[in-house]
Coordinates of N, CA, C and O in Angstrom, one line a residue:
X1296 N -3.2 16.7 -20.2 CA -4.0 16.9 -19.0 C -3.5 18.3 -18.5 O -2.3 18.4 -18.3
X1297 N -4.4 19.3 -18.2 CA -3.7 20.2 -17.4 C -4.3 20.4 -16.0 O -5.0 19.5 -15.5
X1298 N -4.0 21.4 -15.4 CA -3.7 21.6 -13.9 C -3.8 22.9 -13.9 O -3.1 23.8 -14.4
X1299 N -5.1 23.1 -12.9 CA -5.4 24.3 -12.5 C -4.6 25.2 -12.2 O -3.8 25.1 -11.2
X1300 N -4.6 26.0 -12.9 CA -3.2 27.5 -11.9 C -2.3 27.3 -13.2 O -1.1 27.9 -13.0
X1301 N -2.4 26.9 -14.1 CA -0.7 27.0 -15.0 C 0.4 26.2 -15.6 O 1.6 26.5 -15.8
X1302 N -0.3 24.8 -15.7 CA 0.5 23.7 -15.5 C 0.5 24.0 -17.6 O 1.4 24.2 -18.4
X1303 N -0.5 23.9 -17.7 CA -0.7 24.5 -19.8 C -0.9 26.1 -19.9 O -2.1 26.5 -19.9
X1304 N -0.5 26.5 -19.8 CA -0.1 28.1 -20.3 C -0.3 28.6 -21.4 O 0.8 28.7 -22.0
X1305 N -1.6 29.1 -22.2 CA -1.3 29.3 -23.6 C -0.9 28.7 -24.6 O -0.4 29.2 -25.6
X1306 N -1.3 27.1 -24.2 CA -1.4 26.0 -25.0 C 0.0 25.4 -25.3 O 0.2 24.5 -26.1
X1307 N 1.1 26.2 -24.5 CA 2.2 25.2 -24.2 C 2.1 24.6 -22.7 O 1.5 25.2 -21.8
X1308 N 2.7 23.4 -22.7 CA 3.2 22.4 -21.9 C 4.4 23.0 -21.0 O 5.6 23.1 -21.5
X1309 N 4.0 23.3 -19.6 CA 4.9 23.8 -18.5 C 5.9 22.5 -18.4 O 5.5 21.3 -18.4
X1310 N 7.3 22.7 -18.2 CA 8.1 21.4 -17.6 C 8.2 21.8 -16.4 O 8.4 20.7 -15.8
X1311 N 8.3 22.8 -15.5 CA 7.9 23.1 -14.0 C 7.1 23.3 -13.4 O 6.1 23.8 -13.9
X1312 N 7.3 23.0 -12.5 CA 5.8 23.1 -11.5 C 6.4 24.6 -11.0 O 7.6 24.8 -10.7
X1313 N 5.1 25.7 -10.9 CA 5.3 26.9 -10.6 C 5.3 26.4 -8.6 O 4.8 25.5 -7.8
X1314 N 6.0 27.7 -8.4 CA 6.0 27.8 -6.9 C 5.1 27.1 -5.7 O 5.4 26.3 -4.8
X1315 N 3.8 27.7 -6.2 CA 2.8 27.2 -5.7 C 2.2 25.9 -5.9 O 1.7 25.2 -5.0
X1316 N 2.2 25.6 -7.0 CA 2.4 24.0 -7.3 C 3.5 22.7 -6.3 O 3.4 21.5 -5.8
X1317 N 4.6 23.9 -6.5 CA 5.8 22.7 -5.3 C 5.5 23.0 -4.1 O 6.1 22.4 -3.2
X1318 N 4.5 24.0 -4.0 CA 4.0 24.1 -1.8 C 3.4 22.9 -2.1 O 3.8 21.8 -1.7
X1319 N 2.2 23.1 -2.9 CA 1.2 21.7 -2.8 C 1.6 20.9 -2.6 O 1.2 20.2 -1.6
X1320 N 2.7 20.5 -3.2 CA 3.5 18.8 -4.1 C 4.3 18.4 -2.7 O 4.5 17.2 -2.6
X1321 N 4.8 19.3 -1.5 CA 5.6 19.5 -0.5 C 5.3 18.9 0.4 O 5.7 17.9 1.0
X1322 N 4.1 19.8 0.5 CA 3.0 19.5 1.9 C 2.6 17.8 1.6 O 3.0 16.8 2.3
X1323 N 1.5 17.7 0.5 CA 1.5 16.5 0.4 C 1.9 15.2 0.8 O 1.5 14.3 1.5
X1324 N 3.4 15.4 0.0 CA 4.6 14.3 0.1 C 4.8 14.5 1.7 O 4.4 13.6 2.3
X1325 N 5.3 15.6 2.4 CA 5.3 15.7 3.9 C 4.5 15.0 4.6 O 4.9 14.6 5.7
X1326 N 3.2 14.8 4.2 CA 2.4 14.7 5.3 C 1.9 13.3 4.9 O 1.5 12.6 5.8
X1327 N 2.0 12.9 3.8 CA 1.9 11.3 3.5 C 2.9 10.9 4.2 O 2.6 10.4 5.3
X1328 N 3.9 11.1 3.9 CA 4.8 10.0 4.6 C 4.8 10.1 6.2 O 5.1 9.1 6.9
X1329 N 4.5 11.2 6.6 CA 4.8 11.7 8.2 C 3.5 10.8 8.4 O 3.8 9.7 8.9
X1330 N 2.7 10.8 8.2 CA 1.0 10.0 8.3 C 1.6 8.3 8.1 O 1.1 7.4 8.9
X1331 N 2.3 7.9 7.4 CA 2.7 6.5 6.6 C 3.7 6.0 8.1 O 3.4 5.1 8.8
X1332 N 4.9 6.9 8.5 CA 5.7 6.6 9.5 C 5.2 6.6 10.5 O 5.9 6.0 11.3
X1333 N 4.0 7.0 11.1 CA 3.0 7.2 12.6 C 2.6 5.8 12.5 O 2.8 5.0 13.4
X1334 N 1.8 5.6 11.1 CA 0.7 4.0 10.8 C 1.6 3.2 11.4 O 1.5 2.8 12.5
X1335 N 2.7 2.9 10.4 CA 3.8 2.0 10.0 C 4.4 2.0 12.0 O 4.8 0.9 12.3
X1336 N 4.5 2.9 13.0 CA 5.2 2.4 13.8 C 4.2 2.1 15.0 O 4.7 1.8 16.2
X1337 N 3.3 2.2 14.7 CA 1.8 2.0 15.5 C 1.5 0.2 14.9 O 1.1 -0.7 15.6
X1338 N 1.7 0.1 14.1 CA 1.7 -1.0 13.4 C 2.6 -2.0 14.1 O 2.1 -2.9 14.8
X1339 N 3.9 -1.9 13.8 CA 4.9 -2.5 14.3 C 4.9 -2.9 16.3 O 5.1 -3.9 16.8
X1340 N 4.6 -1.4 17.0 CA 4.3 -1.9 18.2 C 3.4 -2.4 19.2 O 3.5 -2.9 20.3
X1341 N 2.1 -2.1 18.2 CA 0.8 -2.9 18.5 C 1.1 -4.6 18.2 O 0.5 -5.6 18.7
X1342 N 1.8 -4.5 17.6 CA 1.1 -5.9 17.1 C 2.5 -7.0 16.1 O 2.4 -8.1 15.6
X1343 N 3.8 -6.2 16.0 CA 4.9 -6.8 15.4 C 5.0 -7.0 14.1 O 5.4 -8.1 13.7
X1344 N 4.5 -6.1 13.5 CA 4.0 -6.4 12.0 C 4.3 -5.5 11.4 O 3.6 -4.5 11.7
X1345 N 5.4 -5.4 10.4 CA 5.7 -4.2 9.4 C 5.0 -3.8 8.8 O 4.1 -4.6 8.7
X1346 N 4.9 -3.0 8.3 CA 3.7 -2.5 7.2 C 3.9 -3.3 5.7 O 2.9 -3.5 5.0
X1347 N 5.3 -3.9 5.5 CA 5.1 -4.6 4.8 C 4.6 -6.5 4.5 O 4.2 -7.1 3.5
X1348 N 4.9 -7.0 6.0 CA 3.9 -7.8 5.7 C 2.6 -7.5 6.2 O 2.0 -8.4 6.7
X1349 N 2.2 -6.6 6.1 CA 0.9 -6.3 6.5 C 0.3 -6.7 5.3 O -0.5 -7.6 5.1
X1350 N 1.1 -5.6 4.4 CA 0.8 -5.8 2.9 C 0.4 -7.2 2.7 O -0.7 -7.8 2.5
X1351 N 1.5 -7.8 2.7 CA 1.3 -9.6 2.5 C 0.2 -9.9 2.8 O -0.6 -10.5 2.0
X1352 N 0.0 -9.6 4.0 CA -0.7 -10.9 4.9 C -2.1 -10.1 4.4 O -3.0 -10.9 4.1
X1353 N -2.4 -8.8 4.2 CA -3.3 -8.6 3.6 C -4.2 -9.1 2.1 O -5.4 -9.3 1.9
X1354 N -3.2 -9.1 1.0 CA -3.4 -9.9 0.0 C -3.4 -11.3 0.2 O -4.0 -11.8 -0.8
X1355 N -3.1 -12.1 0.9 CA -3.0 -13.3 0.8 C -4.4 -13.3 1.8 O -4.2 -14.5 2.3
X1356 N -5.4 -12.9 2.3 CA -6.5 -13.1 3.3 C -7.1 -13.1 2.5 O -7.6 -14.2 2.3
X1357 N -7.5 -12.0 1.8 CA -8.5 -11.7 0.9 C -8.2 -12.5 -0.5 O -9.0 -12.3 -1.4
X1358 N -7.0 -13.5 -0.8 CA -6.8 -14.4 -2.1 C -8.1 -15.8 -1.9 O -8.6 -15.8 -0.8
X1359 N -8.5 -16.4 -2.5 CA -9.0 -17.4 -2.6 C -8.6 -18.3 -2.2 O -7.5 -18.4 -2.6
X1360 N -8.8 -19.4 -1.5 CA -7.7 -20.2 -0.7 C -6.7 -19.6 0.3 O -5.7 -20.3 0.4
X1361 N -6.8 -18.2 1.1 CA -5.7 -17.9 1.0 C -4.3 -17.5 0.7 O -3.3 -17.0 1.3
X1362 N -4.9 -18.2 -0.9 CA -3.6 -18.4 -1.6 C -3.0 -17.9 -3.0 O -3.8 -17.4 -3.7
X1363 N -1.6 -17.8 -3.5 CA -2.0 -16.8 -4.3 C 0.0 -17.4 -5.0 O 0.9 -17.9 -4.3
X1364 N 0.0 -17.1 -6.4 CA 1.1 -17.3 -7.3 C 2.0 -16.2 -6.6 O 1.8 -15.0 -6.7
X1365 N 3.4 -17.0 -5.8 CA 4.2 -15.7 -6.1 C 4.3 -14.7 -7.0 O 4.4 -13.5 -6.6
X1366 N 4.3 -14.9 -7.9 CA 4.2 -13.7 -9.4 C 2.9 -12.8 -9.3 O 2.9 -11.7 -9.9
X1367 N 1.6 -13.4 -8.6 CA 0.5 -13.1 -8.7 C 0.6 -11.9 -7.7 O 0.3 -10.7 -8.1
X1368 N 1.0 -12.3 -6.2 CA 1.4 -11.5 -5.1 C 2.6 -10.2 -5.4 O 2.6 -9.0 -5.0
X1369 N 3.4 -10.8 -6.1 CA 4.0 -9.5 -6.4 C 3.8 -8.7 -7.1 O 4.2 -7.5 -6.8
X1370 N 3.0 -8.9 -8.4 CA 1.9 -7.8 -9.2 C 0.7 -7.4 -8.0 O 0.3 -6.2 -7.7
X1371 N 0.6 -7.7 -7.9 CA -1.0 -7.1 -6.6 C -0.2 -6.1 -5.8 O -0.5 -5.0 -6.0
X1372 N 0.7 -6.3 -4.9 CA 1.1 -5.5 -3.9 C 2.2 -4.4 -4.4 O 2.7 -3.6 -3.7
X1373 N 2.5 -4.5 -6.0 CA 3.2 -4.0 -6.6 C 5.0 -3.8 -6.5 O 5.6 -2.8 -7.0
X1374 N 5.4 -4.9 -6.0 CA 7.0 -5.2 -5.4 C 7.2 -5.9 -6.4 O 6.4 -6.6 -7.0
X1375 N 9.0 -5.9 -6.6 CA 9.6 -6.7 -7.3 C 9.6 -8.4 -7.0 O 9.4 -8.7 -5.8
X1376 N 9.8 -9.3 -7.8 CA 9.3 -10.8 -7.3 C 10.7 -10.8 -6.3 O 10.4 -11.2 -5.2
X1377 N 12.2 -10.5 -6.4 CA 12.9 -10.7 -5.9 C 13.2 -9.8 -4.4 O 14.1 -10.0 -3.6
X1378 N 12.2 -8.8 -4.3 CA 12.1 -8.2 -3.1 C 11.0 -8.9 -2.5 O 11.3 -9.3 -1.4
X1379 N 9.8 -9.1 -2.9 CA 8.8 -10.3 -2.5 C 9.6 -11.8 -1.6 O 9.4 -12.4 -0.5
X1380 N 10.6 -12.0 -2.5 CA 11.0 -13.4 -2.0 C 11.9 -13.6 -1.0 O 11.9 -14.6 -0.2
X1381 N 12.8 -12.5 -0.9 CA 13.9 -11.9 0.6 C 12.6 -12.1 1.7 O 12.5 -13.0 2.5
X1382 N 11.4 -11.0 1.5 CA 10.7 -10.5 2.4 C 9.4 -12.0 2.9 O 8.9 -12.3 4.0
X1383 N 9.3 -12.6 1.6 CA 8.6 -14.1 2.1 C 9.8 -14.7 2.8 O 9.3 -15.5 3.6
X1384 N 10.4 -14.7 2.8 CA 11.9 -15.9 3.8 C 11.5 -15.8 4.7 O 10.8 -16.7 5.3
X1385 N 11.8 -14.4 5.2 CA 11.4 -13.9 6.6 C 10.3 -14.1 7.5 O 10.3 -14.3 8.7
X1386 N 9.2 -14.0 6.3 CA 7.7 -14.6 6.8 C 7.7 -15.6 6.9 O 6.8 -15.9 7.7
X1387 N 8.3 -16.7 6.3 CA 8.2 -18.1 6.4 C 9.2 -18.4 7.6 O 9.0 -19.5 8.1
X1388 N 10.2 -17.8 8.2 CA 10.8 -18.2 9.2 C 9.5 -18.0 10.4 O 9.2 -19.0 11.0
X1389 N 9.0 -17.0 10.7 CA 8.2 -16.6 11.6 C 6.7 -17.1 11.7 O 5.9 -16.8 12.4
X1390 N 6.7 -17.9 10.7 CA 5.4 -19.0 9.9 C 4.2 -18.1 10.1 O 3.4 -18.2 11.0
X1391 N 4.2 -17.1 9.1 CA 3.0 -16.2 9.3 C 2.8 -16.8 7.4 O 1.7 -16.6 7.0
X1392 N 3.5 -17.3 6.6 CA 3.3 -17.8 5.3 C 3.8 -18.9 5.4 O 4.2 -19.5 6.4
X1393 N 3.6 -19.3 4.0 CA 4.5 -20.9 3.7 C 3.9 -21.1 2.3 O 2.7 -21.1 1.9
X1394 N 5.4 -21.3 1.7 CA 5.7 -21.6 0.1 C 5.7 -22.9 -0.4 O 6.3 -23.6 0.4
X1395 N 5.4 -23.5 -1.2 CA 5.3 -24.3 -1.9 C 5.8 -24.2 -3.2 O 6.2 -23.1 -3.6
X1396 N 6.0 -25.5 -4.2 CA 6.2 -25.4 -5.2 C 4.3 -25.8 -6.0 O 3.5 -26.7 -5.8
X1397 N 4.2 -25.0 -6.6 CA 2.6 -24.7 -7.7 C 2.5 -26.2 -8.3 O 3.4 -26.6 -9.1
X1398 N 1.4 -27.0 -7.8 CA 1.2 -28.4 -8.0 C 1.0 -28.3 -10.5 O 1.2 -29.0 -11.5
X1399 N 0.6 -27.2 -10.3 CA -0.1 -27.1 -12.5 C 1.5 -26.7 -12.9 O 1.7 -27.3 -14.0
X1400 N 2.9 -25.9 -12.3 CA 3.3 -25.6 -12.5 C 4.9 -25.6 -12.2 O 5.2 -25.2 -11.1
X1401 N 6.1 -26.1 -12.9 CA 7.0 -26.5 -12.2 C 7.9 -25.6 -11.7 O 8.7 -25.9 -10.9
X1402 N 7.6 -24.2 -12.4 CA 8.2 -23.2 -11.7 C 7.7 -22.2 -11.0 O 8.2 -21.1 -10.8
X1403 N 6.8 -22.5 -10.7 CA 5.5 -21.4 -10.0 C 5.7 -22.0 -8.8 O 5.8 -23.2 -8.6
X1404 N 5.8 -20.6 -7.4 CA 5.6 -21.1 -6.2 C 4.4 -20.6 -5.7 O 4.1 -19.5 -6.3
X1405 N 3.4 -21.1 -4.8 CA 2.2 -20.7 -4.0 C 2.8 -20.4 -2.8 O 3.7 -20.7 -2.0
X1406 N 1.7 -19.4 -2.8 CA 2.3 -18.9 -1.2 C 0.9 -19.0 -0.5 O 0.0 -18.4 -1.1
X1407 N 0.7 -19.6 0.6 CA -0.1 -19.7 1.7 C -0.3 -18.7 2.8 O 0.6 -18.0 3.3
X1408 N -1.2 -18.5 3.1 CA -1.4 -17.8 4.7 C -1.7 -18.5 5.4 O -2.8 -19.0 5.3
X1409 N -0.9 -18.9 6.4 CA -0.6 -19.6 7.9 C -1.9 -19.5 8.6 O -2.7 -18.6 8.2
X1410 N -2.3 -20.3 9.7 CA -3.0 -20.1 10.5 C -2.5 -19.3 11.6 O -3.4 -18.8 12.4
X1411 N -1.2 -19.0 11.7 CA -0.4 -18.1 12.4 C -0.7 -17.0 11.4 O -1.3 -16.1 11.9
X1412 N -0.5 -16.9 10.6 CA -0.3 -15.1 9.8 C -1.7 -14.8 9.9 O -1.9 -13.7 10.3
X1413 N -3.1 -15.5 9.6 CA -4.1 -15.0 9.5 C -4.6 -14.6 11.1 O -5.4 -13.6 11.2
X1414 N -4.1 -15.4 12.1 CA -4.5 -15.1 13.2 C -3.5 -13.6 13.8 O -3.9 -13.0 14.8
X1415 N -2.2 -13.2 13.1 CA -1.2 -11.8 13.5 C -2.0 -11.0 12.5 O -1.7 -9.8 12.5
X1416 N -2.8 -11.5 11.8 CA -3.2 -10.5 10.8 C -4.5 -10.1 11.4 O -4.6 -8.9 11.4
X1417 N -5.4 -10.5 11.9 CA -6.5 -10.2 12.6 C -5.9 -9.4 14.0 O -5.9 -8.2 14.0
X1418 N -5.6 -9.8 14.7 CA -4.7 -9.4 16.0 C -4.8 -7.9 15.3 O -5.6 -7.1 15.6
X1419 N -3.8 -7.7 14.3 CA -2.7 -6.4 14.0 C -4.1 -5.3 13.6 O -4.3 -4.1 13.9
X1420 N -5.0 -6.2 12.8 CA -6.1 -5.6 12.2 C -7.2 -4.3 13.0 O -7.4 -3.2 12.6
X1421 N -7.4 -4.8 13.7 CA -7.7 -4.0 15.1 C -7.2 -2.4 15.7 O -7.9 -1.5 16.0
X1422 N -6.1 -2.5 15.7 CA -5.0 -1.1 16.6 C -5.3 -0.4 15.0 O -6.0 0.6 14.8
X1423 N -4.4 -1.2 13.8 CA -4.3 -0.2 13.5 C -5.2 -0.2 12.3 O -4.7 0.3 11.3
X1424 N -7.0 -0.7 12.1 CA -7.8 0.6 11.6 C -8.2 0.9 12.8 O -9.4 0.6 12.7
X1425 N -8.1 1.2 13.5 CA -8.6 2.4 14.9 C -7.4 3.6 14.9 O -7.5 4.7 15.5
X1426 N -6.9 3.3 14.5 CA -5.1 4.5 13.8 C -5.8 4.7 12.8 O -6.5 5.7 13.0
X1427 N -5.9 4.2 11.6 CA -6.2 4.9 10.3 C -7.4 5.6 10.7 O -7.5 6.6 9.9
X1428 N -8.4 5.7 11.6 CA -9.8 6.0 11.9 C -9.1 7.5 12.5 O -9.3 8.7 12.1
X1429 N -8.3 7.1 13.5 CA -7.9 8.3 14.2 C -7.4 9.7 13.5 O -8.0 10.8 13.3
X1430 N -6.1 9.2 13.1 CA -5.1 10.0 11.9 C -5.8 10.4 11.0 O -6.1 11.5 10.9
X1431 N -6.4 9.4 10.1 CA -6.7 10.0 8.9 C -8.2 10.2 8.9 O -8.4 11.4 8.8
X1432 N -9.1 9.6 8.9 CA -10.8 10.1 8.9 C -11.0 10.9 10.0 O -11.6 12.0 9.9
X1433 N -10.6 10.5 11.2 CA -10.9 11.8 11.9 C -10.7 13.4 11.5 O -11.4 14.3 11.7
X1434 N -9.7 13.5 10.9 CA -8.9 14.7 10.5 C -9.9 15.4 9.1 O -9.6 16.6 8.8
X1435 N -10.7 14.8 8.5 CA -11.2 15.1 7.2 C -12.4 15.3 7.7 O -12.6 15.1 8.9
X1436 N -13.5 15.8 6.8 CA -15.2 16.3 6.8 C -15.4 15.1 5.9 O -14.6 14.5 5.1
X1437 N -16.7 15.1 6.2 CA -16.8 13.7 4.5 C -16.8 14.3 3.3 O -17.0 13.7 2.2
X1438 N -16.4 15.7 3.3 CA -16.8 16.0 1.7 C -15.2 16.2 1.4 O -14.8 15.9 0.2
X1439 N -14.2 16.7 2.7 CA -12.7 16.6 2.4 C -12.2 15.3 2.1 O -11.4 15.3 1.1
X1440 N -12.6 14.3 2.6 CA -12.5 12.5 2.5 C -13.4 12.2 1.0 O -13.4 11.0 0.6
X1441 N -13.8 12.9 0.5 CA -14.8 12.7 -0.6 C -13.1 13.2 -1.7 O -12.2 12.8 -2.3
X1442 N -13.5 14.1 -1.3 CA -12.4 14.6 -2.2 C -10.8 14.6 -2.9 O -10.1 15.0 -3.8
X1443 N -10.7 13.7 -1.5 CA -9.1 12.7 -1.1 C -9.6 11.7 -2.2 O -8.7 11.7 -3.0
X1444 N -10.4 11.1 -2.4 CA -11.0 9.7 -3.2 C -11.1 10.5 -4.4 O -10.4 9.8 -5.3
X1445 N -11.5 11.5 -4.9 CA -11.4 12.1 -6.4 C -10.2 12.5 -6.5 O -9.7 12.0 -7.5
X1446 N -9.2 13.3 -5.7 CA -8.4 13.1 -6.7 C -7.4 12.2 -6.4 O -6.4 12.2 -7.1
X1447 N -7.5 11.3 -5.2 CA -6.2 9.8 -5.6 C -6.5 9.7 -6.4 O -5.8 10.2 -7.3
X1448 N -8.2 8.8 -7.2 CA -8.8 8.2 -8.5 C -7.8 9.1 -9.4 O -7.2 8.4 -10.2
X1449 N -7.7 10.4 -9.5 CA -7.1 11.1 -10.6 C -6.2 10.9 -11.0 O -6.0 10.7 -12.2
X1450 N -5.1 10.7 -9.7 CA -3.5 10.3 -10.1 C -3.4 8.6 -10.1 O -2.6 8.3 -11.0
X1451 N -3.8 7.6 -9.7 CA -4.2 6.5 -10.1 C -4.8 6.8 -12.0 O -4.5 6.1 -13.0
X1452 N -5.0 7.2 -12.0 CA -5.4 7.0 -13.5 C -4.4 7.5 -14.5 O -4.0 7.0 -15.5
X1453 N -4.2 8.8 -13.9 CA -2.8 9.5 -14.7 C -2.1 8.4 -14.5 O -2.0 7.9 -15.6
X1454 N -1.3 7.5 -13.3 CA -0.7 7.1 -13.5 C -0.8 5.6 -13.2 O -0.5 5.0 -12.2
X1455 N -1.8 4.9 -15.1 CA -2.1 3.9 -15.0 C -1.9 2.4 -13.7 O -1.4 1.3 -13.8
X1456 N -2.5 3.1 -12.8 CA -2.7 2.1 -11.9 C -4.0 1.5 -11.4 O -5.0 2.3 -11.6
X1457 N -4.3 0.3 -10.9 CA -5.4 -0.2 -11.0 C -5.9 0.6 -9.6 O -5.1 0.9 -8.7
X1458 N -7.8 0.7 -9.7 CA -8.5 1.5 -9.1 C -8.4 1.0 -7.7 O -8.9 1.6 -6.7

């Protein structure tokens, strides 16, 4: 694959990214996360919800039943099963989830969404897409926001991840 500006040179393969490549790669990285830490604390004081179980509570809404294979949940949201299950404790203390042992399965746990988590999950839902609306679409033209969606799709694909 190459990359506009120099990334394949005369049919060799660059291992650095030229100057102008690391402003891009800079900015980028800067302004995702500075954008990610605004969400993430807009998140938390709207509404008491980390961004990570947002995550949760988001996959498990949209699961079928609710409900979903620990293993299942941690492939979807892309976390390790043993950082998933620290971070389910916590949610199960606060009963926004609740674990089970998998009735087909003797070592499979199901994880539930609470009538408590789906109702912090709606609550939270609110503030902050009116935050993502603010920060991020407001700030784009639709053809800049068009273009955000072509090339995430790009690096999602470069880097086999689902669409």
């Amino acid at each position: 694959m190459s990359i506009p500006g120099g990334a394949m040179a005369h049919g060799k393969r660059r291992e650095m990214p030229t100057r102008e490549e690391l402003r891009i790669w800079r900015n980028y990285i800067e302004t995702a996360e500075t954008l990610r830490a605004i969400l993430d604390g807009r998140l938390q004081s709207d509404s008491s919800l980390s961004s990570a179980d947002y995550r949760v509570l988001l996959a498990l809404s949209e699961a079928d039943r609710r409900t979903l294979r620990s293993s299942e949940l941690a492939e979807l949201i892309g976390w390790q099963r043993s950082r998933l299950s620290h971070h389910l404790g916590r949610m199960e203390k606060r009963r926004l989830v609740h674990r089970a042992p998998c009735p087909d399965d003797v070592h499979g746990i199901d994880v539930r969404l609470t009538d408590l988590g789906a109702e912090s999950f709606r609550t939270g839902s609110v503030p902050h897409l009116r935050d993502v609306h603010e920060l991020f679409v407001e700030a784009l033209s639709p053809e800049q926001l068009a273009r955000v969606d072509e090339f995430t799709t790009a690096l999602r694909r470069h880097l086999d991840l689902k669409p």
